[in-house]
Coordinates of C-alpha atoms and ligand atoms in Angstrom, one line a residue:
M230 CA -55.0 11.6 45.3
I231 CA -52.0 14.1 44.4
T232 CA -48.8 12.6 45.4
K233 CA -45.2 13.9 46.0
P234 CA -42.8 14.4 43.1
K235 CA -40.6 11.4 42.4
G236 CA -37.4 11.5 44.3
T237 CA -38.7 13.7 47.2
Y238 CA -40.1 12.9 50.6
D239 CA -42.0 14.5 53.5
L240 CA -39.9 15.3 56.4
L241 CA -42.0 14.5 59.4
D242 CA -42.3 12.3 62.6
I243 CA -39.0 10.8 63.7
E244 CA -37.1 12.0 60.6
G245 CA -38.4 15.6 61.3
R246 CA -37.2 15.4 64.9
I247 CA -33.8 14.1 63.8
Y248 CA -33.6 16.9 61.2
K249 CA -34.2 19.6 63.9
F250 CA -31.5 17.9 66.0
I251 CA -29.0 18.2 63.0
E252 CA -30.0 21.6 62.4
Q253 CA -29.5 22.7 66.0
T254 CA -26.3 20.9 66.3
A255 CA -25.0 22.3 63.0
T256 CA -25.9 25.9 64.0
N257 CA -23.9 25.4 67.5
F258 CA -20.9 24.1 65.7
A259 CA -20.7 26.6 63.0
E260 CA -21.3 29.3 65.5
N261 CA -18.7 28.0 67.8
Y262 CA -16.1 28.0 64.9
N263 CA -17.1 31.6 64.2
Y264 CA -19.2 31.1 61.1
E265 CA -22.1 33.3 60.3
F266 CA -25.3 32.3 58.7
I267 CA -26.0 33.0 55.1
R268 CA -29.0 32.2 53.0
T269 CA -28.9 32.4 49.2
P270 CA -31.6 32.0 46.7
I271 CA -32.9 28.4 45.8
F272 CA -32.7 29.5 42.3
E273 CA -30.1 31.4 40.4
S274 CA -29.0 32.3 36.8
S275 CA -28.1 29.1 35.0
E276 CA -24.9 30.7 34.0
L277 CA -23.6 30.7 37.7
F278 CA -23.7 27.0 38.0
H279 CA -22.3 26.3 34.3
R280 CA -19.4 28.7 35.1
G281 CA -19.1 27.6 38.7
V282 CA -19.7 23.9 39.1
G283 CA -18.4 23.1 35.6
E284 CA -19.8 22.4 32.3
T285 CA -18.5 18.8 32.0
T286 CA -19.6 17.8 35.5
D287 CA -22.4 15.1 35.9
I288 CA -24.3 17.7 37.9
I289 CA -24.4 20.3 35.1
T290 CA -24.8 17.7 32.1
K291 CA -27.3 15.6 33.5
E292 CA -28.8 16.7 36.9
T293 CA -30.0 20.3 36.9
Y294 CA -33.6 21.5 37.1
N295 CA -33.5 24.2 34.6
F296 CA -36.5 26.6 33.8
K297 CA -37.1 29.8 31.9
D298 CA -39.0 32.3 34.1
R299 CA -41.8 34.5 32.7
G300 CA -39.2 37.2 31.8
D301 CA -37.4 34.6 29.6
R302 CA -34.4 34.3 31.9
E303 CA -32.6 30.9 32.1
M304 CA -32.8 29.9 35.8
T305 CA -31.5 26.6 37.6
L306 CA -32.6 25.4 41.0
R307 CA -29.3 25.4 42.9
P308 CA -27.7 21.8 42.8
E309 CA -25.1 22.8 45.5
G310 CA -24.4 25.6 47.9
T311 CA -21.0 26.9 47.2
A312 CA -21.6 28.8 43.9
G313 CA -24.3 30.7 45.4
V314 CA -22.3 31.8 48.4
V315 CA -19.5 32.8 46.1
R316 CA -21.7 34.9 44.0
S317 CA -23.0 36.6 47.1
V318 CA -19.4 37.3 48.5
I319 CA -18.8 38.9 45.1
E320 CA -22.0 40.7 44.5
N321 CA -21.8 42.1 48.1
K322 CA -18.1 42.9 47.8
L323 CA -17.7 41.1 51.1
Y324 CA -13.9 40.6 50.4
G325 CA -12.5 44.1 50.9
N326 CA -9.3 44.8 52.4
R327 CA -9.3 42.4 55.4
H328 CA -7.1 40.1 57.2
D329 CA -9.8 38.0 58.7
V330 CA -11.1 34.8 57.4
L331 CA -14.6 35.2 56.0
K332 CA -16.8 32.5 57.3
Y333 CA -20.3 31.5 56.3
Y334 CA -22.5 28.5 56.9
Y335 CA -25.7 27.4 55.2
L336 CA -28.4 24.8 55.6
G337 CA -30.7 24.4 52.7
T338 CA -32.3 22.4 50.0
M339 CA -30.6 21.6 46.8
Y340 CA -32.0 20.0 43.5
R341 CA -30.5 17.2 41.5
Y342 CA -32.3 15.2 38.9
E343 CA -30.9 11.9 39.8
R344 CA -32.2 8.3 39.7
P345 CA -33.9 8.2 43.1
Q346 CA -32.8 5.4 45.5
K347 CA -32.4 5.3 49.4
G348 CA -30.1 8.1 50.3
R349 CA -30.3 9.7 46.9
Y350 CA -33.1 12.1 46.4
R351 CA -34.0 14.9 43.8
E352 CA -34.6 17.4 46.6
L353 CA -31.7 17.2 49.3
T354 CA -30.6 19.2 52.2
Q355 CA -27.0 20.2 52.8
F356 CA -25.1 21.8 55.6
G357 CA -22.2 23.5 54.3
V358 CA -19.6 26.0 55.4
E359 CA -17.2 28.1 53.3
A360 CA -14.1 30.0 54.6
F361 CA -12.6 32.8 52.3
N362 CA -9.4 34.7 52.4
S363 CA -7.0 32.1 53.9
D364 CA -4.8 30.0 51.8
D365 CA -3.3 28.2 55.0
P366 CA -3.7 24.4 55.3
L367 CA -4.6 25.3 58.8
T368 CA -8.0 26.4 57.6
D369 CA -8.5 23.2 55.6
A370 CA -7.8 21.4 58.9
E371 CA -10.1 23.4 60.9
V372 CA -12.9 23.1 58.2
I373 CA -12.4 19.2 58.0
S374 CA -12.4 18.9 61.8
L375 CA -15.5 21.1 62.1
G376 CA -17.4 18.6 59.9
Y377 CA -15.8 15.5 61.6
Y378 CA -16.6 16.6 65.0
F379 CA -20.0 17.6 64.0
I380 CA -20.8 14.2 62.6
K381 CA -19.4 12.6 65.8
S382 CA -21.5 14.7 68.0
L383 CA -24.7 13.3 66.2
G384 CA -23.7 10.0 67.6
I385 CA -22.3 8.6 64.3
E386 CA -19.1 6.8 65.0
K387 CA -18.4 4.5 62.2
F388 CA -17.1 6.8 59.6
S389 CA -13.7 8.4 58.6
V390 CA -12.4 11.2 56.6
H391 CA -10.7 10.3 53.2
I392 CA -8.3 13.0 52.2
N393 CA -6.5 13.8 48.9
T394 CA -4.8 16.5 47.1
L395 CA -5.5 17.4 43.6
G396 CA -2.4 19.8 43.7
D397 CA -2.1 23.0 41.8
A398 CA -2.8 23.5 38.1
E399 CA 0.9 22.3 37.2
S400 CA 0.6 19.1 39.2
R401 CA -2.9 18.3 37.8
D402 CA -1.8 19.1 34.2
N403 CA 1.1 16.6 34.7
Y404 CA -1.0 14.0 36.3
R405 CA -3.8 14.4 33.6
D406 CA -1.1 13.7 30.9
A407 CA 0.1 10.6 32.7
L408 CA -3.5 9.4 33.4
L409 CA -4.5 9.9 29.7
E410 CA -1.5 8.0 28.5
Y411 CA -2.0 5.1 31.0
L412 CA -5.9 4.9 30.0
K413 CA -5.5 5.3 26.2
P414 CA -5.1 1.5 25.4
H415 CA -8.1 0.7 27.8
I416 CA -10.6 3.3 26.6
N417 CA -13.1 0.6 25.3
D418 CA -13.1 -1.3 28.5
L419 CA -14.4 1.7 30.4
C420 CA -18.0 2.5 31.0
E421 CA -19.8 4.8 28.5
D422 CA -19.5 7.7 30.8
C423 CA -15.9 7.2 31.4
Q424 CA -15.3 7.1 27.9
K425 CA -16.8 10.8 27.6
R426 CA -14.8 11.8 30.7
Y427 CA -11.6 10.7 29.1
K428 CA -12.1 13.5 26.7
T429 CA -13.6 16.1 29.0
N430 CA -12.5 15.5 32.6
P431 CA -10.3 12.5 32.9
L432 CA -9.6 12.7 36.8
R433 CA -13.4 12.0 37.3
I434 CA -12.7 8.5 36.0
L435 CA -11.0 7.7 39.3
D436 CA -14.2 8.0 41.3
C437 CA -16.5 6.4 38.9
K438 CA -19.1 4.2 40.6
A439 CA -19.7 1.9 37.6
D440 CA -16.2 1.3 37.0
K441 CA -15.3 1.0 40.7
D442 CA -14.1 -2.6 40.6
N443 CA -12.6 -2.4 36.9
P444 CA -9.0 -3.8 37.4
I445 CA -7.8 -1.1 34.9
L446 CA -8.5 1.6 37.6
K447 CA -6.7 -0.2 40.4
N448 CA -3.3 0.3 38.8
T449 CA -3.7 3.9 37.6
P450 CA -0.8 6.3 38.2
K451 CA -1.3 8.2 41.5
I452 CA -1.4 11.9 42.0
S453 CA 1.1 11.7 44.6
G454 CA 3.9 11.0 42.1
Y455 CA 3.0 14.3 40.2
L456 CA 2.8 16.9 42.8
T457 CA 4.8 20.1 42.9
P458 CA 7.0 20.7 46.0
D459 CA 4.5 23.4 47.1
S460 CA 1.5 21.1 46.7
K461 CA 3.2 18.2 48.5
K462 CA 4.0 20.5 51.4
R463 CA 0.5 21.7 51.8
F464 CA -0.8 18.0 51.9
Q465 CA 1.8 17.1 54.4
K466 CA 0.9 20.3 56.6
L467 CA -2.8 19.4 56.4
Q468 CA -2.0 15.8 57.7
S469 CA 0.1 17.3 60.5
Y470 CA -2.7 19.6 61.6
L471 CA -5.2 16.9 61.4
N472 CA -3.0 14.7 63.8
Y473 CA -2.9 17.5 66.3
L474 CA -6.7 17.9 66.0
D475 CA -7.1 14.2 66.5
V476 CA -9.2 13.7 63.3
D477 CA -9.4 10.1 62.1
Y478 CA -8.4 10.2 58.3
E479 CA -6.8 8.1 55.8
I480 CA -5.4 9.1 52.4
N481 CA -7.4 8.0 49.4
E482 CA -5.9 8.9 46.1
N483 CA -9.3 8.2 44.3
I484 CA -11.1 11.1 45.9
V485 CA -11.3 13.8 43.1
R486 CA -14.9 15.1 43.9
G487 CA -17.4 15.6 41.1
L488 CA -17.2 19.4 40.9
D489 CA -14.6 21.2 38.7
Y490 CA -13.8 24.0 41.1
Y491 CA -11.4 22.2 43.6
D492 CA -7.7 22.4 43.8
H493 CA -5.1 21.2 46.4
N494 CA -6.7 19.4 49.4
V495 CA -10.1 17.6 48.9
W496 CA -11.8 15.2 51.3
E497 CA -15.0 13.0 51.8
Y498 CA -16.6 12.0 54.9
V499 CA -17.3 8.3 54.4
T500 CA -19.0 5.7 56.4
E501 CA -17.1 2.8 57.6
D502 CA -18.4 0.2 55.1
E503 CA -17.6 2.9 52.7
A504 CA -21.1 2.6 51.1
V505 CA -22.1 6.1 51.8
A506 CA -20.4 9.4 51.3
L507 CA -22.0 11.7 54.0
G508 CA -20.3 14.8 52.5
G509 CA -17.2 16.2 50.9
G510 CA -15.3 19.4 50.5
G511 CA -12.1 20.9 49.3
R512 CA -10.0 24.0 48.5
Y513 CA -11.3 26.1 45.7
N514 CA -8.6 29.1 45.2
H515 CA -10.0 30.0 41.9
L516 CA -13.7 29.9 41.8
V517 CA -14.0 33.5 43.2
E518 CA -12.0 34.7 40.2
T519 CA -13.9 32.3 37.7
L520 CA -17.0 33.9 38.7
G521 CA -15.8 37.4 38.3
G522 CA -14.5 38.3 41.6
P523 CA -10.9 39.1 42.9
A524 CA -8.3 36.4 43.6
L525 CA -9.7 35.0 46.9
P526 CA -8.7 31.6 48.3
A527 CA -11.4 29.5 49.8
V528 CA -12.2 26.2 51.4
G529 CA -15.4 24.6 52.4
F530 CA -17.5 21.4 52.7
G531 CA -21.1 20.3 52.0
L532 CA -22.7 17.6 54.2
G533 CA -25.7 15.7 53.1
V534 CA -28.3 16.1 55.7
D535 CA -30.7 13.4 54.4
R536 CA -27.9 10.7 54.6
L537 CA -27.1 11.9 58.2
I538 CA -30.7 11.3 59.1
L539 CA -30.6 7.8 57.8
E540 CA -27.3 7.0 59.6
I541 CA -28.7 8.4 62.9
K542 CA -31.9 6.3 62.3
K543 CA -29.7 3.3 62.0
I544 CA -28.0 3.9 65.4
T545 CA -31.2 5.2 66.9
P546 CA -29.8 7.5 69.9
E547 CA -32.8 7.9 72.1
Q548 CA -32.6 11.7 72.5
P549 CA -33.8 13.0 69.0
L550 CA -36.1 10.0 68.4
E551 CA -38.2 10.2 71.5
K552 CA -40.9 13.0 71.5
C553 CA -41.6 14.2 74.9
I554 CA -43.2 17.1 76.8
D555 CA -42.6 18.5 80.1
A556 CA -46.1 19.0 81.4
Y557 CA -49.5 17.9 80.5
I558 CA -52.4 20.0 82.1
M559 CA -55.7 18.2 82.8
C560 CA -59.0 20.0 82.9
I561 CA -62.8 19.2 82.6
N562 CA -65.0 22.0 83.0
E563 CA -64.8 25.7 81.6
E564 CA -63.4 27.3 84.8
E565 CA -60.5 24.6 84.9
K566 CA -60.0 25.1 81.0
I567 CA -59.4 28.9 81.5
H568 CA -56.8 28.0 84.3
A569 CA -55.3 25.4 82.0
I570 CA -54.8 27.6 78.9
T571 CA -53.4 30.6 81.0
L572 CA -51.1 28.1 83.1
A573 CA -49.9 26.5 79.8
Q574 CA -49.1 30.0 78.4
D575 CA -47.1 30.9 81.5
L576 CA -45.1 27.7 81.2
R577 CA -44.4 28.0 77.6
L578 CA -43.2 31.5 77.9
N579 CA -40.8 30.1 80.5
G580 CA -39.3 27.6 78.2
I581 CA -41.4 24.6 79.5
I582 CA -43.1 22.2 76.7
A583 CA -46.8 22.1 77.8
E584 CA -49.8 20.9 76.5
V585 CA -53.5 21.2 77.5
N586 CA -56.6 19.0 77.1
S587 CA -58.0 20.7 74.0
N588 CA -60.4 17.9 72.9
N589 CA -62.8 17.7 76.0
L590 CA -61.4 14.2 76.9
S591 CA -62.6 12.4 80.0
L592 CA -60.2 12.2 82.9
K593 CA -59.3 8.6 81.9
A594 CA -58.5 9.6 78.4
Q595 CA -56.3 12.5 79.5
F596 CA -54.2 10.2 81.8
K597 CA -53.6 7.9 78.7
L598 CA -52.8 10.8 76.3
A599 CA -50.4 12.2 78.9
D600 CA -48.5 8.8 78.7
T601 CA -48.6 8.8 74.9
L602 CA -47.1 12.2 74.8
N603 CA -44.5 11.1 77.2
S604 CA -45.1 13.9 79.6
S605 CA -42.7 14.2 82.6
F606 CA -45.3 15.7 84.8
L607 CA -49.1 15.9 85.0
I608 CA -50.9 19.1 86.3
I609 CA -54.3 18.2 87.6
L610 CA -56.7 21.0 88.0
N611 CA -59.9 20.8 89.7
S612 CA -62.4 23.8 90.5
E613 CA -62.5 23.2 94.3
D614 CA -58.8 23.5 94.6
L615 CA -58.4 26.3 92.1
Q616 CA -60.6 28.4 94.3
K617 CA -58.0 28.1 97.0
G618 CA -55.3 28.7 94.5
I619 CA -54.1 25.2 94.6
I620 CA -53.3 22.6 91.9
T621 CA -52.0 19.0 92.0
I622 CA -48.8 17.9 90.2
K623 CA -48.0 14.2 89.6
D624 CA -44.6 13.0 88.6
N625 CA -45.4 10.7 85.7
Q626 CA -42.3 8.5 86.4
T627 CA -42.4 8.1 90.2
K628 CA -46.2 8.4 90.2
E629 CA -45.8 10.6 93.2
E630 CA -48.5 13.2 93.6
F631 CA -48.7 16.4 95.7
K632 CA -50.5 19.8 95.9
M633 CA -48.9 23.3 95.5
D634 CA -49.8 26.9 95.0
E635 CA -50.8 27.6 91.5
D636 CA -48.3 30.7 91.3
E637 CA -45.5 28.6 92.4
V638 CA -45.8 26.0 89.5
V639 CA -43.7 27.7 87.0
D640 CA -40.8 28.1 89.3
W641 CA -41.1 24.7 90.6
L642 CA -41.1 23.0 87.2
I643 CA -38.0 25.2 86.0
G644 CA -36.2 23.6 88.9
N645 CA -37.3 20.1 88.3
I646 CA -37.2 19.5 84.7
Ligands
AMP835 P1 -21.4 16.4 46.7 O1 -20.9 17.8 46.8 O2 -22.2 16.1 45.3 O3 -20.4 15.5 46.9 O4 -22.4 16.2 47.9 C1 -22.2 16.5 49.2 C2 -23.0 15.5 49.9 O5 -24.4 15.6 49.6 C3 -22.9 14.0 49.5 O6 -21.8 13.4 50.1 C4 -24.2 13.3 50.0 O7 -24.1 13.1 51.4 C5 -25.1 14.5 49.7 N1 -25.8 14.3 48.5 C6 -25.4 14.4 47.2 N2 -26.3 14.2 46.2 C7 -27.4 13.7 46.9 C8 -28.6 13.2 46.7 N3 -29.1 13.1 45.4 N4 -29.6 12.8 47.6 C9 -29.2 13.0 48.9 N5 -27.9 13.4 49.3 C10 -27.1 13.8 48.4

């Protein structure tokens, strides 16, 4: 038997239905906030991610799927969505001379060669938004609240937003120096990865999973002590806007995000027990320039759809879990079958979910199947009635049964579903 690759899973049945529910909700939310859909390639030049995500990040050093194509070009399966969107904005010169905020959302698969476990896969799906051309913390707040109310509208309640600021380059440089100074005598007590991070990317030590409970990390200097007045003001403004938008947040100075391109406000959506990060985002005012475009401020988030599926499964709201149809059409002989398929088509073209007996089942088996399919109504056809243009409808909940003209069924069902 050929099996699926390690770290991947088939999205089907309940999980498939939850995925579609998430996809629809994400689309509605993004579009209500005036974001436009964008799809970028699943593979890009490796250089894009090396320059964009950062050479020293875990994602680039350990997790990318790299390959050479037949033309000997170095390619990488995208590990995240932002770099591709930024590449597209630059390549298609979408920035121009504009005053509006350029807003895009995406929903697609990403690839990371991680150690597989529950909620951590090698193929994952992210819903993300990116807003370009506004440097106002108002946009940060809008992006954060989009993600926050989106998660809530999926029925997930037990989570909050952890926010932090990484400040501007000056704040970060000062903070980095203080952190290095503090950690210097303790380097050997840190995990192997953090010992490397000390040299390459010391801020990442703050959100190391392995060193999470290491007492040395509990007393590190905090970024809030090193912020320039402008960085401080931006962070305060963000909090004030979030208060107005009624977003439940807390300040967590250990949030630094795993990717290199962030500055100023960053955040993560974290489940209440803090075991799971549902997603995260931040401002990245220099990434467009780093990738060869103009100076264009930007802010965005990426949410892990696979983790949202797991959370929704935990709380099991009935809607997306239960598969149901509107009408099951029962038929036995050839004449009834023709009426069944044409009536089913009529119903389907009018937005009604209809199914027909396509397996030559007995009447008894058809009644049973209609129950299994959770059909709201049964449409029972018999040749004698059909010749008079009449069919029988049964309400599968009340068990009430009545006859009506065949050409009235569509309108009747539209009004009763
Ligand atoms: P990141 O930008 O790396 O913080 O990723 C954003 C979100 O994507 C995370 O908060 C997770 O919800 C999700 N995510 C990241 N990596 C994985 C993975 N390997 N498997 C499943 N979900 C992931």
